[in-house]
CSV table of C-alpha atoms and ligand atoms in Angstrom, one decimal:
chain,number,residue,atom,x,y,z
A,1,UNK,CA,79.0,108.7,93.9
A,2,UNK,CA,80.5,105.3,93.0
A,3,UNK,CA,84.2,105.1,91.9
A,4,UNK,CA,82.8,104.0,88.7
A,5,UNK,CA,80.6,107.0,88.0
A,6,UNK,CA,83.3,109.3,89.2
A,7,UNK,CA,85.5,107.8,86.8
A,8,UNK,CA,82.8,108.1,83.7
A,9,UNK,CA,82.4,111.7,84.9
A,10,UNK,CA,86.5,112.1,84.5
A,11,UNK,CA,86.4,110.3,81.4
A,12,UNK,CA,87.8,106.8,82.5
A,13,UNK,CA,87.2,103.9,81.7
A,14,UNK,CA,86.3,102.1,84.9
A,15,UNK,CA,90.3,101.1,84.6
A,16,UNK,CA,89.4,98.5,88.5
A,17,UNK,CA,87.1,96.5,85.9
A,18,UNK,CA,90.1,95.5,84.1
A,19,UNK,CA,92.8,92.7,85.1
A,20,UNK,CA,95.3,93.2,86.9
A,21,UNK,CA,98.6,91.5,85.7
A,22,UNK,CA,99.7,88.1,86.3
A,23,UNK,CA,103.4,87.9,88.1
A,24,UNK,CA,104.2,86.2,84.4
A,25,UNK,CA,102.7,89.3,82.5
A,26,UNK,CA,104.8,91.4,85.0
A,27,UNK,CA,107.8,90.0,84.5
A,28,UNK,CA,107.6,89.6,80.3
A,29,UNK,CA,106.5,93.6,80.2
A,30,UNK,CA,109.5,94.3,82.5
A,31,UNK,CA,111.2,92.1,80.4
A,32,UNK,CA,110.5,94.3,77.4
A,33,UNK,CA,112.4,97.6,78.6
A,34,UNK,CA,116.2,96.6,78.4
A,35,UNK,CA,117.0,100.1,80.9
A,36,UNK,CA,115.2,98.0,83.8
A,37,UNK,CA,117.9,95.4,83.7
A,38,UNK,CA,120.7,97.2,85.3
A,39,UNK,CA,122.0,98.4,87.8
A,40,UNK,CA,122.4,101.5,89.6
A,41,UNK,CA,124.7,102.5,92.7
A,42,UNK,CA,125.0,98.5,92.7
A,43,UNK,CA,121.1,98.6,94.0
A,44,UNK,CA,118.5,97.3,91.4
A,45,UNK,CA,117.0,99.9,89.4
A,46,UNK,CA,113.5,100.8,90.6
A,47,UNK,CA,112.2,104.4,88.2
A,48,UNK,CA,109.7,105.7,89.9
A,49,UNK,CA,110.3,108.9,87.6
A,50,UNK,CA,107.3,108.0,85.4
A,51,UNK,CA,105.3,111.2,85.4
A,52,UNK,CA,108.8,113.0,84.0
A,53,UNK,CA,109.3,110.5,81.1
A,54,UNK,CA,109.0,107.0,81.2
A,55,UNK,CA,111.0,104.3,79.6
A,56,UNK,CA,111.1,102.7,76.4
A,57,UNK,CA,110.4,99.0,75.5
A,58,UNK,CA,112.6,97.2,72.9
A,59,UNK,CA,109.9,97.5,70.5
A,60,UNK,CA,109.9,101.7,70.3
A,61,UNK,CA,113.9,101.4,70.0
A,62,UNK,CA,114.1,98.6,67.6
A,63,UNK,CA,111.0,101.2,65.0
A,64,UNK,CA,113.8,103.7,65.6
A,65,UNK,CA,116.6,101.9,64.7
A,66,UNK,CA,114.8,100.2,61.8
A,67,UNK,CA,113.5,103.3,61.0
A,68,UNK,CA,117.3,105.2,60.3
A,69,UNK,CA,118.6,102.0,59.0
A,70,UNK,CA,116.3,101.0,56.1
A,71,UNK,CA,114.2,103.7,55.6
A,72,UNK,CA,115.7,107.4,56.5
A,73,UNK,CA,114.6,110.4,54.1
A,74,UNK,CA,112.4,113.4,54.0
A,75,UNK,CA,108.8,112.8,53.6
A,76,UNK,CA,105.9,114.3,51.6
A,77,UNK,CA,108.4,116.5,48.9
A,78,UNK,CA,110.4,112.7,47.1
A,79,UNK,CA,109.2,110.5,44.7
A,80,UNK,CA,112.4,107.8,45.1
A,81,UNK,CA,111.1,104.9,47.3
A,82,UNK,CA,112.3,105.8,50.3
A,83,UNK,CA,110.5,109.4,50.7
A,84,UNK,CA,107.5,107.2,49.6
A,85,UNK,CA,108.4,104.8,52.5
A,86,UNK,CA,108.9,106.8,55.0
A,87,UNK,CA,106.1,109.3,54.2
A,88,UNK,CA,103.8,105.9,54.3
A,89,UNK,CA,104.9,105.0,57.7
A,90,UNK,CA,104.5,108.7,59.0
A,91,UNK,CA,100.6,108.5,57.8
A,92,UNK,CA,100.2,105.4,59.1
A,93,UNK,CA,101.7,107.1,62.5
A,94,UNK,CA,99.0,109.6,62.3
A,95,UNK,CA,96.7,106.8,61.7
A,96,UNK,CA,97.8,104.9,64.8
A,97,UNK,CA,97.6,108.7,66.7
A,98,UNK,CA,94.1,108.9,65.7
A,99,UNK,CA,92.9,105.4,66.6
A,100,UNK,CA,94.5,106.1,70.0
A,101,UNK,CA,92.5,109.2,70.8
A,102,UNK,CA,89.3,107.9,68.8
A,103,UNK,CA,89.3,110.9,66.9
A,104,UNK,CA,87.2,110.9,64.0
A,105,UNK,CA,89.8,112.3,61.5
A,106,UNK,CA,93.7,111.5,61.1
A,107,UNK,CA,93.9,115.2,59.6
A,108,UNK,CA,92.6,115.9,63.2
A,109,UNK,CA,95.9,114.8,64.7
A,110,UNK,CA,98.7,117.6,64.5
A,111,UNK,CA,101.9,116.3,65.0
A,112,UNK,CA,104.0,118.8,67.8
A,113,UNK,CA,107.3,118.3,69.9
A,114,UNK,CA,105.0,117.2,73.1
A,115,UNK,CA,101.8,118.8,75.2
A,116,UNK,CA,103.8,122.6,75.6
A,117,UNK,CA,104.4,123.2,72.1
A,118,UNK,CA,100.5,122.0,71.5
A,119,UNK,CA,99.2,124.3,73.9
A,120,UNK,CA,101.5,127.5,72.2
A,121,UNK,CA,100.3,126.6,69.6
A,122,UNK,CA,96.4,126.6,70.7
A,123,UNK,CA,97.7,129.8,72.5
A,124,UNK,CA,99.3,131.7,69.7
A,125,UNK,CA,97.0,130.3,66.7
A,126,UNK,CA,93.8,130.0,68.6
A,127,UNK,CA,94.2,132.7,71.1
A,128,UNK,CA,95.5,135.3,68.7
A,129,UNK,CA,92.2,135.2,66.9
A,130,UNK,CA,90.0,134.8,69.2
A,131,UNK,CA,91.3,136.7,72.5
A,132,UNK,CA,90.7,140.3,72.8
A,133,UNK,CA,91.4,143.0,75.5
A,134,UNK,CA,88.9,142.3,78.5
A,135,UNK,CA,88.6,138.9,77.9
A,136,UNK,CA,89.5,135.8,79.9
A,137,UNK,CA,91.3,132.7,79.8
A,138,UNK,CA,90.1,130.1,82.4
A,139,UNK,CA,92.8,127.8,83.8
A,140,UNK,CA,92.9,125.5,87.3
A,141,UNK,CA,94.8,126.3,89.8
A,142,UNK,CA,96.6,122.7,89.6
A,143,UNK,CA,98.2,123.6,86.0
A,144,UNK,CA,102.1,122.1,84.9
A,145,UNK,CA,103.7,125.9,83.8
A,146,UNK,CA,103.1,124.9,80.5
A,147,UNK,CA,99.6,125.2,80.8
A,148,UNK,CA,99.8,128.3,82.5
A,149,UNK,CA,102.9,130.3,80.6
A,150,UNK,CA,101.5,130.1,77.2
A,151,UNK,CA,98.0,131.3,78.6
A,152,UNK,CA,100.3,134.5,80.1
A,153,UNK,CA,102.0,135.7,76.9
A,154,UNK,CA,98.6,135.8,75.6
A,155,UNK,CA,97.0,137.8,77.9
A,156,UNK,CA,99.5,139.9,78.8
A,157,UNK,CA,100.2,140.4,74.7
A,158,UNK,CA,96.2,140.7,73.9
A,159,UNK,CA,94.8,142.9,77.4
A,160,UNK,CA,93.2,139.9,77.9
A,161,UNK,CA,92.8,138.1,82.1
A,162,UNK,CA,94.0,134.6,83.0
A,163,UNK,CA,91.2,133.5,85.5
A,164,UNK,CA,92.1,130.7,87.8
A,165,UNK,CA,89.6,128.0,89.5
A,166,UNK,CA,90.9,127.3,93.0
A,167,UNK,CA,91.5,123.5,94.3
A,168,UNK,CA,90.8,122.0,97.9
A,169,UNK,CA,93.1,121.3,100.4
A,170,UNK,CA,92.7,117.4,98.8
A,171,UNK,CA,94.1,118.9,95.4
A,172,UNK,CA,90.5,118.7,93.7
A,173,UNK,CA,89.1,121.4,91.5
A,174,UNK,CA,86.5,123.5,93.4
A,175,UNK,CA,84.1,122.7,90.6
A,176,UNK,CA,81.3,125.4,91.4
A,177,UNK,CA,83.7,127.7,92.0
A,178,UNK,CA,85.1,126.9,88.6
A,179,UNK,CA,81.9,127.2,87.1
A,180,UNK,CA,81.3,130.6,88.5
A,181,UNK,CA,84.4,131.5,86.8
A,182,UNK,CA,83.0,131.0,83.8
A,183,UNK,CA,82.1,134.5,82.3
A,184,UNK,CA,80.6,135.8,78.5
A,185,UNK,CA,83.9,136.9,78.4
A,186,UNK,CA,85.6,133.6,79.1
A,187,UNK,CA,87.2,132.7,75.8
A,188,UNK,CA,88.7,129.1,76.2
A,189,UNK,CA,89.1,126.8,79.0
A,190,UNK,CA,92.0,125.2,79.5
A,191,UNK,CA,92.5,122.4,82.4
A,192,UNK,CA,94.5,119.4,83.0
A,193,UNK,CA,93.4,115.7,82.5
A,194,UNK,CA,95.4,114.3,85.3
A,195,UNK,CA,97.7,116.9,87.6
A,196,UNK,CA,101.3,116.1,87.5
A,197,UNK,CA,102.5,117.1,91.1
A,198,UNK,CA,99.2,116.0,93.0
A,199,UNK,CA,97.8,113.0,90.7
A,200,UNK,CA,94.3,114.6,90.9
A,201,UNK,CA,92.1,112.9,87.9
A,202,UNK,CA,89.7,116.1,87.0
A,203,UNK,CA,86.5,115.9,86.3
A,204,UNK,CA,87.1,116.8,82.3
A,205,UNK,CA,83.6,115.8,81.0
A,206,UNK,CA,82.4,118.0,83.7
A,207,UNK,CA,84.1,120.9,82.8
A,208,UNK,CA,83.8,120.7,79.2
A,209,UNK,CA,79.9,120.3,79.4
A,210,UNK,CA,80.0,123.2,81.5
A,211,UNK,CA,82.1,125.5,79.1
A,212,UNK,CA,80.0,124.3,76.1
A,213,UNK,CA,77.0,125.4,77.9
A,214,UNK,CA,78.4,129.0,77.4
A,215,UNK,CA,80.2,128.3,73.9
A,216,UNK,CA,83.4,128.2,75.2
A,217,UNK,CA,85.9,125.7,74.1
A,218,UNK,CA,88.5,123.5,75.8
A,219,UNK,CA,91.5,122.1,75.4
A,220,UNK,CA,93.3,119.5,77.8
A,221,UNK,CA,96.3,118.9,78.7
A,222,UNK,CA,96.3,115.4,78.6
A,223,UNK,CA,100.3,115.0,79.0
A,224,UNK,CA,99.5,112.9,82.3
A,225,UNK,CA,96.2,111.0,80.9
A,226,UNK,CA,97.4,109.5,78.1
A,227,UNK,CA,99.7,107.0,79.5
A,228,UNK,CA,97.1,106.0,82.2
A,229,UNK,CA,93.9,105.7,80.9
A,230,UNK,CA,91.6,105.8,78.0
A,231,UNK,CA,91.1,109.0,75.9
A,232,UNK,CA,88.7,109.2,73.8
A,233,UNK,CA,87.9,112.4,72.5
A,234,UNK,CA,84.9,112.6,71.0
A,235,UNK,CA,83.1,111.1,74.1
A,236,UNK,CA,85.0,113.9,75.8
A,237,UNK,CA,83.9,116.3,73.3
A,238,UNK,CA,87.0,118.3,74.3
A,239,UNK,CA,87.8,121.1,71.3
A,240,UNK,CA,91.8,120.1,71.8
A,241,UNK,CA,93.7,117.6,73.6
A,242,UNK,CA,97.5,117.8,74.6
A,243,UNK,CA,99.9,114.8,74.9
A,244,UNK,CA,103.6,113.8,74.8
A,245,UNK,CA,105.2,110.9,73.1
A,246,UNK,CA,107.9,110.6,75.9
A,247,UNK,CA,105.8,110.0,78.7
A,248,UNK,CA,103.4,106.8,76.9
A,249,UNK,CA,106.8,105.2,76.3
A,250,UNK,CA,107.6,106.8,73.0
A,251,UNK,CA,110.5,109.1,72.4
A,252,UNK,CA,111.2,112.6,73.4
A,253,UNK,CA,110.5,115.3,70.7
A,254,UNK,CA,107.2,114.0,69.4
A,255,UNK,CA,103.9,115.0,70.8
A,256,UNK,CA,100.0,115.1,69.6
A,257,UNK,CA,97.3,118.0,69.7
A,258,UNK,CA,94.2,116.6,68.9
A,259,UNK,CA,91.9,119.5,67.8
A,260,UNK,CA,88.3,119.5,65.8
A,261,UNK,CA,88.3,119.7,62.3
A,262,UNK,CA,86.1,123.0,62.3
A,263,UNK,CA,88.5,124.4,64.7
A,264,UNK,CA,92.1,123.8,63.0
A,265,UNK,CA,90.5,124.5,59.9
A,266,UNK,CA,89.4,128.4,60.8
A,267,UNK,CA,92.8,128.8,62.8
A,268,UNK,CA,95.9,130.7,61.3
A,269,UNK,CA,99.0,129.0,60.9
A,270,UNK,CA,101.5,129.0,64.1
A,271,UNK,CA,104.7,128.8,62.3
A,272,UNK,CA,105.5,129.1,58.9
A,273,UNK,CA,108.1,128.0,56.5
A,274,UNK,CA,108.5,124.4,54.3
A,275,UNK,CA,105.3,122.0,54.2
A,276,UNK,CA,103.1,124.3,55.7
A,277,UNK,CA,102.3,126.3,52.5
A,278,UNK,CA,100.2,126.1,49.0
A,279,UNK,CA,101.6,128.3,47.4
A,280,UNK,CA,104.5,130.9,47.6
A,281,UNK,CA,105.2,134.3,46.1
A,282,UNK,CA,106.6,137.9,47.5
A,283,UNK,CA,103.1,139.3,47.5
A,284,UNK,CA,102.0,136.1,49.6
A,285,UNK,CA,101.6,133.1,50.2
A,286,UNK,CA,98.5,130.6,51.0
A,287,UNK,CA,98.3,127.7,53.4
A,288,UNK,CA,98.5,123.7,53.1
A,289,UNK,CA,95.0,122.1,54.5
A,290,UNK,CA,95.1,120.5,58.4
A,291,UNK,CA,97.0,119.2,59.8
A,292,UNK,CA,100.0,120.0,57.3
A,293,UNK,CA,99.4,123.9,58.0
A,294,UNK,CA,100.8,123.5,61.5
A,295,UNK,CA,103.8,121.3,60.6
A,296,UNK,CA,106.0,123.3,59.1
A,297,UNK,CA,109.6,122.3,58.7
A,298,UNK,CA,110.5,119.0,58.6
A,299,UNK,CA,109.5,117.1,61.1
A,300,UNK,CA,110.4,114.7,63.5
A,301,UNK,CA,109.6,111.7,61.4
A,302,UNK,CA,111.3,108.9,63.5
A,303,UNK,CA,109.8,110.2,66.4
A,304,UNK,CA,106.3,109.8,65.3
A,305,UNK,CA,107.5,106.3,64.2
A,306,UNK,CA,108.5,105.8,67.3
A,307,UNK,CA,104.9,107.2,69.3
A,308,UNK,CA,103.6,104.5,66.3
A,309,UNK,CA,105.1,101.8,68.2
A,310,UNK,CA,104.8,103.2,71.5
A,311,UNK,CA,100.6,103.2,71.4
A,312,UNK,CA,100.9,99.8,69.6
A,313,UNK,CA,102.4,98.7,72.5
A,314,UNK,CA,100.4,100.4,75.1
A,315,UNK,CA,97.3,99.7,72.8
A,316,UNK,CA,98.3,95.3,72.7
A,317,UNK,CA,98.8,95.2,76.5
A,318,UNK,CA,95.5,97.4,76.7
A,319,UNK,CA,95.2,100.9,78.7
A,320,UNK,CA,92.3,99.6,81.0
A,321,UNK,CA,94.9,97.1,82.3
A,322,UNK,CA,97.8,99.5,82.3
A,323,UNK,CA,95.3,101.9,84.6
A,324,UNK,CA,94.4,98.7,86.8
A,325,UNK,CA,97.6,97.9,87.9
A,326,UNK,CA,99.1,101.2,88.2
A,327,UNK,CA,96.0,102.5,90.5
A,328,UNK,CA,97.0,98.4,92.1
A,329,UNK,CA,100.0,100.2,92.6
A,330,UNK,CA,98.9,103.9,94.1
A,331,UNK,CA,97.1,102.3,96.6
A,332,UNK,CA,99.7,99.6,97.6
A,333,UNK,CA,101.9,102.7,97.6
A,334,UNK,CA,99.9,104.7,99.4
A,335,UNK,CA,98.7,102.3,102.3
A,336,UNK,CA,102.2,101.9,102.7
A,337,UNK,CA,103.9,105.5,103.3
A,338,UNK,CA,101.2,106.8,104.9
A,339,UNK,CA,102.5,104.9,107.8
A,340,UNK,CA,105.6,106.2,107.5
A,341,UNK,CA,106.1,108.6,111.2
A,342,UNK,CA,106.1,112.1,109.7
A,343,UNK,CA,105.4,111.5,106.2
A,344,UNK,CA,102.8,113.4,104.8
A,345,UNK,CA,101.4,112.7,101.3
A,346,UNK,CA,99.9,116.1,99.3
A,347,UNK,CA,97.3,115.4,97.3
A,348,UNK,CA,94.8,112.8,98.3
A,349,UNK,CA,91.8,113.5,95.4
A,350,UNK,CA,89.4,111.1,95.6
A,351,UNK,CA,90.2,110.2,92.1
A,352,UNK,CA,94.3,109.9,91.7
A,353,UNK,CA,96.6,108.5,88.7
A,354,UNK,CA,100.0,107.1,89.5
A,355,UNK,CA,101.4,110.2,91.2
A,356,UNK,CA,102.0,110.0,94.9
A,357,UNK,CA,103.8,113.2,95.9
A,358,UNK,CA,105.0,113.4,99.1
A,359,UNK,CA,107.0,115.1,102.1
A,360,UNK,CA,108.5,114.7,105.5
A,361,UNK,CA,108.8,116.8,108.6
A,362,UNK,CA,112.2,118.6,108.5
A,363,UNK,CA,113.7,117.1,105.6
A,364,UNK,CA,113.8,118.7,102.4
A,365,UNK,CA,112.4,116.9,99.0
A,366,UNK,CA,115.8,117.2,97.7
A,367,UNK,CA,117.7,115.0,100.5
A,368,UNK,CA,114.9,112.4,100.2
A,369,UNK,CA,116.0,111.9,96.6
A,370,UNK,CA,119.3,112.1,97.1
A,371,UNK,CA,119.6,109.3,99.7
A,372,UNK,CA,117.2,107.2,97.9
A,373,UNK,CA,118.9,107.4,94.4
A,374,UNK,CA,121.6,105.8,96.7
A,375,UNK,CA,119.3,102.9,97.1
A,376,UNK,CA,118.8,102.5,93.3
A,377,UNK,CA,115.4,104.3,93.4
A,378,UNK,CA,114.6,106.7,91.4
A,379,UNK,CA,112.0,109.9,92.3
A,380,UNK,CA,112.0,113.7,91.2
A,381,UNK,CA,111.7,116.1,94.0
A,382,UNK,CA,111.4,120.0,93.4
A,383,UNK,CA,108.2,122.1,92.2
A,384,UNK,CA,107.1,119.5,89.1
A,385,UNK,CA,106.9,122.8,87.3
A,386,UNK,CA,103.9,123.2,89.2
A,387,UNK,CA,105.1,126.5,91.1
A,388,UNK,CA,101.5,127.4,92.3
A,389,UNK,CA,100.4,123.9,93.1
A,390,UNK,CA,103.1,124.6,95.9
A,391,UNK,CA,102.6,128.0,97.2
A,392,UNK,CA,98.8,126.2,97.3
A,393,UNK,CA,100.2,123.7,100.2
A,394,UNK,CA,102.9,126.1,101.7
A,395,UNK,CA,105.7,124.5,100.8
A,396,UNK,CA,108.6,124.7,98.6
A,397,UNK,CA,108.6,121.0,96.9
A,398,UNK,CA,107.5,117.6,97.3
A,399,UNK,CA,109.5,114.2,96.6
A,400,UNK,CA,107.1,112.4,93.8
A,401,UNK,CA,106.9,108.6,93.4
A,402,UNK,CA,105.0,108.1,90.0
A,403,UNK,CA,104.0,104.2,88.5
A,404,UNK,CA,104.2,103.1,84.8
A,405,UNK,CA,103.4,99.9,83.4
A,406,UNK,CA,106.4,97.5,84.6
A,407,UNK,CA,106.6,99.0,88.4
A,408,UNK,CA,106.0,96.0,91.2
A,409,UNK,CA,104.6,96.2,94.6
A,410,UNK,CA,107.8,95.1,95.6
A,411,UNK,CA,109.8,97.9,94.2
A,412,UNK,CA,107.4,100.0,96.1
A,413,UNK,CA,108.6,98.0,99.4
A,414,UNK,CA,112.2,99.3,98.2
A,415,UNK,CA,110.7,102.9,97.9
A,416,UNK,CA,109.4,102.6,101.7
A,417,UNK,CA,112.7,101.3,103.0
A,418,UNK,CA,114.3,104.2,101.9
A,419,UNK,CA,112.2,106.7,102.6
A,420,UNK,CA,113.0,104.7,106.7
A,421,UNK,CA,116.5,105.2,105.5
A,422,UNK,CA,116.1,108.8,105.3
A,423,UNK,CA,114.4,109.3,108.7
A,424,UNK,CA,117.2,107.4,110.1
A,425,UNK,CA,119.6,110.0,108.2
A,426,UNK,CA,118.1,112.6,109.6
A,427,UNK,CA,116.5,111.6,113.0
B,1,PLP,N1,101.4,119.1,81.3
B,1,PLP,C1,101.6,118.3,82.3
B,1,PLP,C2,100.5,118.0,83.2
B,1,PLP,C3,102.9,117.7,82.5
B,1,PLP,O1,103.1,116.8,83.5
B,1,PLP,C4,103.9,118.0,81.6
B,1,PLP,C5,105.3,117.5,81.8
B,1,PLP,O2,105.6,117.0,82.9
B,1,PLP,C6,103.6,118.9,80.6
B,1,PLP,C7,102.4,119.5,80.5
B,1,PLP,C8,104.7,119.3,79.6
B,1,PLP,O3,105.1,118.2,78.8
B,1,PLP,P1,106.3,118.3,77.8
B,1,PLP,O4,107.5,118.8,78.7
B,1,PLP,O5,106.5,116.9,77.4
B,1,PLP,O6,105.9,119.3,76.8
């Protein structure tokens, strides 16, 4: 299969079609994210922390900033200007959400705190009503613990059994396997877009065609996806889609599940209090339409303003180029450590986003970091809250280099000298 039909069977958008950044583009986008322009340990600071959060540009501080100083107050529930304000430019967020994801509604777009609390809420909403003792939950066996935990409470709460579709020793989805997995008693599906700890691009369309061959629906987790490549879920034809604001450059404490109108419409409310209610009395109390039902409380208004400006952003540089450079990058990454004497890289799909996870003989994950946050470059080592992912490979943790829009191929050279640092360390 080409790289461009495996990529239409994942859901991409043939990203290598796109162009890859000009040394002048390079340098203005860098320019955009004031963190970039410091220091750290007196080294240059190269964040290769991506898949954890990323950073923001100017322009997702300064909707903040404008945000608290000329247009703070509570939305839906004032009728001064500024509740009518800021109400406006919390639609118009939605708005932004839903152009972003190609969904065909904005009252599809449910405003969360990132991809776990979307998939609880799937989970306690969804799953309460629909899971029953014997059934099954369907997972991969390359899920972050939040797509894993959530699943748990509900099974162990409902009777119900979390199935698990095995991956490869490459870190791909044993698809037949999968397939095989799924059962009249399979209830939803729930896999990853993109895994966080291997960088394995799943074959979503795949598995959702499957699934809704049997009537089952999915949801994906999409918190690695969306800052990498196009979404667009009614092509996908998922039933939910999970994403955070923090890692596509927006702020922390926002998040999206995307979920079809039908769906959201039949579920029952998650949490309940302000917002989220028609009408209240003692005897009870009836529910707000989608997507206001599963807001309740007030929410985190600048942070959606924020996300507004963050997919902007991502949306005027364009996420087929953002996807180009960053797989530019994997593979310039990944040419390059591989010939690193006793490096071994874990996960080597044949379809990868920006993750390149990593480990070497006799060292452990955690001195790697430590000796290259010395050199000013920033990694995470540990599990990636992927605990199985690891017991998968045998071992405890992996160092993990992940891209974002402003990396270079020469911060990547910096990453490979210290990584010859650390061998020396420990030789
Ligand atoms: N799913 C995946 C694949 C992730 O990588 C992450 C975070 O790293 C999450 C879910 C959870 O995202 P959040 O902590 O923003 O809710």
């Amino acid at each position: 299969m080409t790289t461009a039909a495996r990529n239409f069977e994942a859901g991409l958008q043939r990203p290598e079609d796109a162009q890859l950044f000009s040394r002048a583009e390079l340098e203005k986008i860098r320019a955009d994210f004031p963190i970039l322009q410091q220091k750290v340990h007196g080294k240059p600071l190269v964040y290769f922390d991506n898949a954890a959060t990323s950073q923001k540009p100017r322009a997702v501080i300064d909707a903040i900033v404008r945000y608290y100083e000329t247009t703070n107050a509570n939305i839906h529930r004032g009728v001064h200007f500024l509740s009518e304000r800021a109400t406006e430019q919390h639609d118009a967020a939605r708005r932004t959400v839903q152009k972003f994801l190609n969904a065909r509604s904005a009252n599809e777009i449910i405003f969360v705190r990132g991809t776990t609390e979307a998939i609880n809420l799937v989970a306690q909403s969804y799953g309460r009503a629909n899971v029953g003792p014997g059934d099954e939950v369907l997972i991969t066996g390359m899920e972050h613990h939040s797509d894993i935990v959530p699943w748990q409470l509900l099974c162990d709460d409902k009777g119900a059994k979390l199935c698990v579709g095995p991956i490869d020793d490459n870190g791909e989805l044993l698809i037949g396997e999968f397939a095989d997995l799924l059962s009249p008693r399979t209830k939803l599906v729930a896999v990853t877009h993109v895994s966080n700890a291997l960088g394995t691009v799943n074959p979503v369309r795949k598995i959702i065609e499957l699934a809704h061959e049997r009537n089952v629906p999915v949801l994906v987790d999409g918190a690695q996806a969306a800052p990498h490549m196009k979404v667009d879920v009614q092509e996908l034809d998922c039933d939910f889609y999970a994403f955070s604001g923090h890692k596509v450059y927006g702020p922390t404490g926002i998040g999206v599940l995307y979920g079809k109108a039908a769906l959201l419409n039949a579920m029952p409310p998650y949490q309940g209090g302000g917002d989220m209610i028609a009408s209240v009395t003692f005897q009870k109390s009836t529910y707000n339409k989608v997507p206001y039902k599963f807001e309740a409380g007030t929410p985190d208004i600048a942070g959606a303003i924020g996300l507004d400006a963050a997919l902007r952003y991502v949306s005027d540089i364009g996420i087929d180029r953002i996807g180009a450079h960053e797989h530019d990058l994997l593979e310039y990454a990944t040419t390059a450590i591989s010939q690193i004497p006793s490096l071994q890289i874990v996960g080597s799909a044949s379809e990868k986003a920006g993750v390149l996870s990593f480990v070497l003989e006799n060292v452990h994950p955690h001195d790697i970091g430590t000796i290259l946050d010395q050199e000013g470059v920033a990694i995470r080592t540990g599990h990636h809250c992927s605990q199985p992912v690891m017991r998968r490979f045998n071992i405890p943790a992996t160092a993990r280099a992940s891209f974002a829009i402003y990396n270079t191929r020469e911060e990547i050279d910096a990453l490979a000298r210290g990584i010859e640092k650390v061998r020396e360390v420990f030789a």
